[in-house]
Tab-separated table of C-alpha atoms in Angstrom:
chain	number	residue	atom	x	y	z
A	112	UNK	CA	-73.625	88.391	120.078
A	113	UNK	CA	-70.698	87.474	118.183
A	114	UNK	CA	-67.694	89.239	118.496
A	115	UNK	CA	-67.650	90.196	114.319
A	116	UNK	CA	-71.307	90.994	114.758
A	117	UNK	CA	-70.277	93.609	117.918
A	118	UNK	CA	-67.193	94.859	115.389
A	119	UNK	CA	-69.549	95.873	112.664
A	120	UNK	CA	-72.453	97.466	115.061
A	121	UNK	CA	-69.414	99.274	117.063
A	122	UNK	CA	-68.308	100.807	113.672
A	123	UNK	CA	-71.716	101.921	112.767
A	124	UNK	CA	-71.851	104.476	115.885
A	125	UNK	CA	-67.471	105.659	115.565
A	126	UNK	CA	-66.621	108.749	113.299
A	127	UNK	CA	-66.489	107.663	109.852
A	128	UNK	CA	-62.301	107.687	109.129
A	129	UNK	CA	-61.403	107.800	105.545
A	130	UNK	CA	-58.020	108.307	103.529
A	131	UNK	CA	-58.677	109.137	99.879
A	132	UNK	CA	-57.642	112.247	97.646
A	133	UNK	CA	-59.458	114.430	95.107
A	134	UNK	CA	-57.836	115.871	92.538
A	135	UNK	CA	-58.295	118.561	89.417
A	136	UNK	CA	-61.882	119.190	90.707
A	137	UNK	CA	-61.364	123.239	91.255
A	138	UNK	CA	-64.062	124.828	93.084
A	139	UNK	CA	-66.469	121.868	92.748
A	140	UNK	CA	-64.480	119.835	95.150
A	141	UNK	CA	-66.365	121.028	97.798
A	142	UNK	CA	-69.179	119.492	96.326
A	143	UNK	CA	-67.754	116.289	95.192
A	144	UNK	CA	-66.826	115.659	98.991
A	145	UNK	CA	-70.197	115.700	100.104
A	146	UNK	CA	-70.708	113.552	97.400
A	147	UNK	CA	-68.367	111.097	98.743
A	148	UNK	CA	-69.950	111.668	102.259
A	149	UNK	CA	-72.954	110.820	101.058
A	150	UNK	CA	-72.073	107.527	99.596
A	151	UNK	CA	-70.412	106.366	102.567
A	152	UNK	CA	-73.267	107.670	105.072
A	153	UNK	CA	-75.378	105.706	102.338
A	154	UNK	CA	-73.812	102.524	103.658
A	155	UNK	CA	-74.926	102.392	107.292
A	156	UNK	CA	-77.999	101.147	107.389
A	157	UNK	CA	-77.457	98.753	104.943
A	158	UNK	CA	-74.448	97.597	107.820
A	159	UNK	CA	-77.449	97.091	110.162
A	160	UNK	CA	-79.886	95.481	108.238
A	161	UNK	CA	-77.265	92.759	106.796
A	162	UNK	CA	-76.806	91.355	110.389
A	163	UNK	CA	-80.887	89.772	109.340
A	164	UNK	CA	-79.541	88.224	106.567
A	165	UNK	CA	-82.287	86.247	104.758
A	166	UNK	CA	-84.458	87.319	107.313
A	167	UNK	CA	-83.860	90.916	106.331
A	168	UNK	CA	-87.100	91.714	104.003
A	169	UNK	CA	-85.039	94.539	102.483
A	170	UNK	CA	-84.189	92.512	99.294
A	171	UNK	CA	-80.884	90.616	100.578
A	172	UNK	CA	-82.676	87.519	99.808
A	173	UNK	CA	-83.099	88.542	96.308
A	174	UNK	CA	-79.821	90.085	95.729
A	175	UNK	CA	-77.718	87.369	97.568
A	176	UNK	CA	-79.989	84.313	98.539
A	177	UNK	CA	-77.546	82.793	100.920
A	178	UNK	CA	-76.303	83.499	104.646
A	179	UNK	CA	-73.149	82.725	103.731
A	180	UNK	CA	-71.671	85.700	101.910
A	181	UNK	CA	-72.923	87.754	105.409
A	182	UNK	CA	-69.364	87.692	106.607
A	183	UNK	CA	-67.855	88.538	102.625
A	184	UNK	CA	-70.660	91.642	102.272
A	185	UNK	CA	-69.742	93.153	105.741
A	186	UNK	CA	-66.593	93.309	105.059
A	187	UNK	CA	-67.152	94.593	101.589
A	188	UNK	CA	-69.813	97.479	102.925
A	189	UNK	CA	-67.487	98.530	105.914
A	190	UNK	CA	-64.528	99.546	102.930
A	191	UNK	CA	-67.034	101.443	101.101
A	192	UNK	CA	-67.983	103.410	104.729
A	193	UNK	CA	-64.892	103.744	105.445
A	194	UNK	CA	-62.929	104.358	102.442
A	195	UNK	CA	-59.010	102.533	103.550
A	196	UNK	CA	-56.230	102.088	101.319
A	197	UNK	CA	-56.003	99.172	99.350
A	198	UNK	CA	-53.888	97.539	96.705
A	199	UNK	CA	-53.710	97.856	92.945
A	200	UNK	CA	-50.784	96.917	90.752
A	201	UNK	CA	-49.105	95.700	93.173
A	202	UNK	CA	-49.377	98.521	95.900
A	203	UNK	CA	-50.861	99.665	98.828
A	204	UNK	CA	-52.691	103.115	97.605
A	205	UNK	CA	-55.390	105.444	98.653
A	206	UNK	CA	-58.685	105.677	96.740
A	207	UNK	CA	-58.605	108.501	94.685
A	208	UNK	CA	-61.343	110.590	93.228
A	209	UNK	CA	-60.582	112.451	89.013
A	210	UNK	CA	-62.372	115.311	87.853
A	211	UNK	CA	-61.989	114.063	84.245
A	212	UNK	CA	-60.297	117.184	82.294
A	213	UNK	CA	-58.699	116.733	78.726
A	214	UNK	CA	-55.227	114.889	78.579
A	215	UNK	CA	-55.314	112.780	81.433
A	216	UNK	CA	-54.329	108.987	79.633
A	217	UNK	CA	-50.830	109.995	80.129
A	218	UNK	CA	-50.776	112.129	83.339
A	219	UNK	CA	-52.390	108.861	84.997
A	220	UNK	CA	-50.998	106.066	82.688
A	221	UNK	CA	-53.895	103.975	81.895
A	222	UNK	CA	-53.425	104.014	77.968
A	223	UNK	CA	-56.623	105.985	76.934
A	224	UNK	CA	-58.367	108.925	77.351
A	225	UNK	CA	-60.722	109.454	80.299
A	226	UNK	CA	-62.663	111.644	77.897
A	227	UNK	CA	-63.241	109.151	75.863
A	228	UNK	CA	-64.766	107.027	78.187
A	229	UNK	CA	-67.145	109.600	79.783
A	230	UNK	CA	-68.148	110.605	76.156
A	231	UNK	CA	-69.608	106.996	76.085
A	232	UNK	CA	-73.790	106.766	76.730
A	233	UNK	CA	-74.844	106.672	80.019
A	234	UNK	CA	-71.171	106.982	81.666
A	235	UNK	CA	-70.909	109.453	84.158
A	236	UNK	CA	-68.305	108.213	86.508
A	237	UNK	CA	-65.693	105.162	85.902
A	238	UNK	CA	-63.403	103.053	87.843
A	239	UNK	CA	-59.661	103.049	85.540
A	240	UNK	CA	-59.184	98.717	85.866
A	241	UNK	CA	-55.890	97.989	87.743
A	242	UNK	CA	-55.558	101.493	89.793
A	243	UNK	CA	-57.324	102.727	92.629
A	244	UNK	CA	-59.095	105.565	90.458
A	245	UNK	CA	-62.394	106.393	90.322
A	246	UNK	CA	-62.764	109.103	87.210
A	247	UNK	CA	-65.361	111.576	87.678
A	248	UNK	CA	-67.070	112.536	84.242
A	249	UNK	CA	-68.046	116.002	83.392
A	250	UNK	CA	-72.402	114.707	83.186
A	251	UNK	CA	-71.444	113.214	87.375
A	252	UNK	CA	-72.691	116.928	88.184
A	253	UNK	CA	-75.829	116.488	86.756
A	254	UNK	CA	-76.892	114.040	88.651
A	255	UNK	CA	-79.180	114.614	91.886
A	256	UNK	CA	-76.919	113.703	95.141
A	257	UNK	CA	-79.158	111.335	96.685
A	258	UNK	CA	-83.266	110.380	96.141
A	259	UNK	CA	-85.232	113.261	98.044
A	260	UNK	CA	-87.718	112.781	100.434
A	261	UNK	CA	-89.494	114.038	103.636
A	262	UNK	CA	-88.019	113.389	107.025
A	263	UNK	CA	-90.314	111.592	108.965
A	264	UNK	CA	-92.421	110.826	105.782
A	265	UNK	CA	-92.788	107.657	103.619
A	266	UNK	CA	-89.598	106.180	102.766
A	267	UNK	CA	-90.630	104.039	99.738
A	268	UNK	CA	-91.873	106.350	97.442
A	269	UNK	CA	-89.026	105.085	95.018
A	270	UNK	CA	-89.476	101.341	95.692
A	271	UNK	CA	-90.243	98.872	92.765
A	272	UNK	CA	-93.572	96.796	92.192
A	273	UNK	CA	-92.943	93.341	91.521
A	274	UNK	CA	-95.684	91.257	89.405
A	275	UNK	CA	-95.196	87.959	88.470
A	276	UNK	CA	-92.501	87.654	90.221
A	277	UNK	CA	-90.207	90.451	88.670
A	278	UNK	CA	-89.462	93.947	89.178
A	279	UNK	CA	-91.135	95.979	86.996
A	280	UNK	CA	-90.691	100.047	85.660
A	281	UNK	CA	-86.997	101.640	85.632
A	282	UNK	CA	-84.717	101.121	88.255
A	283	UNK	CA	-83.269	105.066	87.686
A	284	UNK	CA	-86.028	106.663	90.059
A	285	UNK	CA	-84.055	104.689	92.795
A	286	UNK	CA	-80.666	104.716	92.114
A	287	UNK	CA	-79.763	107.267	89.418
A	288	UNK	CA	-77.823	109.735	92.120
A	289	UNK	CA	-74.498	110.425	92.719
A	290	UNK	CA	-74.167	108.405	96.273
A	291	UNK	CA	-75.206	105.866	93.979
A	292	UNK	CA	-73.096	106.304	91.146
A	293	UNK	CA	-69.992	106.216	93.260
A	294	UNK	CA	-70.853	103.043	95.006
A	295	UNK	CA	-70.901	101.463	91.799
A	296	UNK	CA	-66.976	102.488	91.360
A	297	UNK	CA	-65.666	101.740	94.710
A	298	UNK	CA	-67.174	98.598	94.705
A	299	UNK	CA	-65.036	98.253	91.580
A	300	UNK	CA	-62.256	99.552	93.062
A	301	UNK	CA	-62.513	96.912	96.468
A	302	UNK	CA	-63.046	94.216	94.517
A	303	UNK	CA	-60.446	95.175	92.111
A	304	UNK	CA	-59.910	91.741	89.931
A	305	UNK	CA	-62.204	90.421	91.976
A	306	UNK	CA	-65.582	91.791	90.419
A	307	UNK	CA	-67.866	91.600	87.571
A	308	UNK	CA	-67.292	93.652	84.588
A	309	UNK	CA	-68.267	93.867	80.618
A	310	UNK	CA	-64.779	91.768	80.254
A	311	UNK	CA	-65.674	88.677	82.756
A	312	UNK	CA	-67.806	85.655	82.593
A	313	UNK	CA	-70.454	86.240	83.570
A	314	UNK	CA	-70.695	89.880	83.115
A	315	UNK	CA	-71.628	92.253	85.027
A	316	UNK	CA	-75.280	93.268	85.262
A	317	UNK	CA	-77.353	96.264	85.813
A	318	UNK	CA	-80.727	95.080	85.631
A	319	UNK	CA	-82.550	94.819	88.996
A	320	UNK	CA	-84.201	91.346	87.296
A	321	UNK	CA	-80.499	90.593	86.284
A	322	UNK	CA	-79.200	90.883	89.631
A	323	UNK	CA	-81.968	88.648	90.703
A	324	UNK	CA	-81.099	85.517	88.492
A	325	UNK	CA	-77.475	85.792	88.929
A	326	UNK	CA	-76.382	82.244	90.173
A	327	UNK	CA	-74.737	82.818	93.656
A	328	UNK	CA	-73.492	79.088	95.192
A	329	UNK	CA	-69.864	78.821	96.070
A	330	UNK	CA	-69.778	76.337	93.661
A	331	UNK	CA	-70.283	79.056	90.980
A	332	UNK	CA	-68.119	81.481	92.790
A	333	UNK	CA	-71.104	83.886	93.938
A	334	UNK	CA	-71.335	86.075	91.107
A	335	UNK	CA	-74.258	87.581	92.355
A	336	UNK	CA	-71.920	89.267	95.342
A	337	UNK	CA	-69.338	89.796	92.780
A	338	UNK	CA	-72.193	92.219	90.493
A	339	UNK	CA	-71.564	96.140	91.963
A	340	UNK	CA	-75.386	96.846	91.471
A	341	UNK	CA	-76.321	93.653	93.368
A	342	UNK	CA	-74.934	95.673	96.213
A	343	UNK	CA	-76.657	99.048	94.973
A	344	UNK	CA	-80.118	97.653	94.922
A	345	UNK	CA	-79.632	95.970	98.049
A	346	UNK	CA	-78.701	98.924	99.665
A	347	UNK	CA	-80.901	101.356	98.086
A	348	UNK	CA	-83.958	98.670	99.113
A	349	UNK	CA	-82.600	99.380	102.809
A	350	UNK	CA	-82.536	103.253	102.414
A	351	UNK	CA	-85.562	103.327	101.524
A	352	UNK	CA	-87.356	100.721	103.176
A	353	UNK	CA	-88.222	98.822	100.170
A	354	UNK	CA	-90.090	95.472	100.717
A	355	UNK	CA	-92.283	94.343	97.936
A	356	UNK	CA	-89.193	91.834	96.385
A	357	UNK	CA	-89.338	89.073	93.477
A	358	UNK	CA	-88.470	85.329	94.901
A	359	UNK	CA	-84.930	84.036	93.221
A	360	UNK	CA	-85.837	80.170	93.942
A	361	UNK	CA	-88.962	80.214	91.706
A	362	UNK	CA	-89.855	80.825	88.022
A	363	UNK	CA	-88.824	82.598	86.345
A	364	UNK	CA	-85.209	83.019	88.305
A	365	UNK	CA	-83.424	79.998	90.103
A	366	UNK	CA	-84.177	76.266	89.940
A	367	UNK	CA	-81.780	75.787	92.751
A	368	UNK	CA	-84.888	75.523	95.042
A	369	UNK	CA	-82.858	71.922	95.824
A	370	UNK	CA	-80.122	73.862	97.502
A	371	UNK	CA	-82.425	75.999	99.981
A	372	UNK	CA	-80.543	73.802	103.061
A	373	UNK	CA	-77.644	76.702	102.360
A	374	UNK	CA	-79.362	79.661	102.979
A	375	UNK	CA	-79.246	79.130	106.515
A	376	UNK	CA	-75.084	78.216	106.623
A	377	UNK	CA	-72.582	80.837	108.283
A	378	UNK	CA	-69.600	79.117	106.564
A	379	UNK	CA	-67.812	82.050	104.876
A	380	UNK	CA	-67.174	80.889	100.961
A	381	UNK	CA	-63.750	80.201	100.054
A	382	UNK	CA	-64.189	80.771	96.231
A	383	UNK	CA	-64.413	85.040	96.899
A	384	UNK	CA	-60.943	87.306	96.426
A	385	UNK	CA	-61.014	90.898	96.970
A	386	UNK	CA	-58.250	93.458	98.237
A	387	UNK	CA	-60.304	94.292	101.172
A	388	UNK	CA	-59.013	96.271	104.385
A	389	UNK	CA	-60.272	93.774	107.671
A	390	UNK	CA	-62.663	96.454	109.272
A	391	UNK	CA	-62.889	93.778	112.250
């Protein structure tokens, strides 16, 4: 076994060792630490299953398509488990976790008003750009924690059906929790300037058949590991033992079926930046 394989298994079975900071939640931060809990617990499988790669049948193939961002996503899952300081602006901070309350552009300096992004449809949580801040919306509370289901029962009674090739249905049934909704952010908030958003090019996708046809060769930088939900789906798939997955090298995806010869490479690519902590 190699030795970052044996760092990344070890890590899996050591007490989960986080420094982050919660603030202005009042009596529901109780609740909003579980909430983190949950979305780092959420993470550990996931950690297992990546070792497979492309031979996970989990959906890596379809989220990432290449053995080569292996060493890149590791490192990228192990932050999100175990929550370390990284740097925005220039320093080395803690993640920190905003109930949104009125009046807050100023308090926290990011030249707008968290209200007014929550107010926004669909927004329920946010990561402030350039700051290690993920804002908590008032609606994040009215979200489920994580999917339900019976111990020792089926584990894919959230998982999509592909036809033709494509996922079809809504994607919410799997991943429309708070463990999930969190993710999203701190994958924001590792990647920093690193990741996909509404500002880059390409921008960042939430569509499960999105996240699919993203182009991921280091030529093209790997958006696809760049995309938060890439890393949502792939994990949820994991959680919940999700098989049934569309094939990215065929129609109507990726052409690239010319460039299968990389899915089997271990070289790590050099075109990916993040602010990550080395878990190794």
């Amino acid at each position: 076994m190699r030795l970052l394989q044996f760092h990344f298994l070890l890590a899996l079975f050591l007490p989960i060792t986080s420094t982050y900071t919660i603030e202005h939640c009042g009596n529901s931060k109780p609740a909003i630490e579980y909430a983190i809990t949950l979305a780092q617990t959420t993470m550990i499988q996931p950690l297992g299953d990546i070792q497979r790669g492309i031979s996970s049948t989990h959906g890596y193939t379809a989220m990432y398509k290449s053995n080569v961002f292996k060493p890149f996503l590791q490192n990228f899952m192990a932050n999100i488990l175990h929550l370390p300081v990284t740097q925005a602006a220039g320093r080395v901070q803690e993640p920190a976790f905003v109930c949104v309350k009125p009046d807050m552009g100023q308090r926290y300096n990011i030249g707008y008003d968290p209200l007014d992004r929550c107010a926004q449809t669909g927004v329920t949580s946010f990561w402030a750009k350039d700051t290690v801040i993920v804002f908590l919306c008032p609606s994040f509370t009215t979200l489920k924690f994580q999917p339900l289901f019976t111990p020792g029962g089926p584990r894919n009674v959230y998982c999509p059906v592909v036809q033709k090739n494509v996922f079809v249905g809504q994607s919410d049934p799997l991943v429309k929790y708070q463990n999930y909704d969190l993710i999203h952010q701190l994958a924001h908030l590792y990647l920093q300037d690193g990741g996909l958003t509404n500002q880059t090019e390409p921008k960042e996708v939430t569509d499960w058949n999105s996240c699919v046809g993203l182009g991921w060769t280091p030529f093209e930088g790997g958006p696809s590991v760049k995309n938060p939900f890439n890393l949502i789906y792939y994990v949820a798939f994991v959680n919940q033992e999700c098989t049934q997955m569309p094939d990215p090298f065929t129609s109507p995806f990726s052409g690239q079926n010319d460039q299968m010869g990389l899915l089997s490479s271990e070289k790590p690519s050099e075109g990916l930046t993040t602010n990550f902590t080395d878990q190794s």
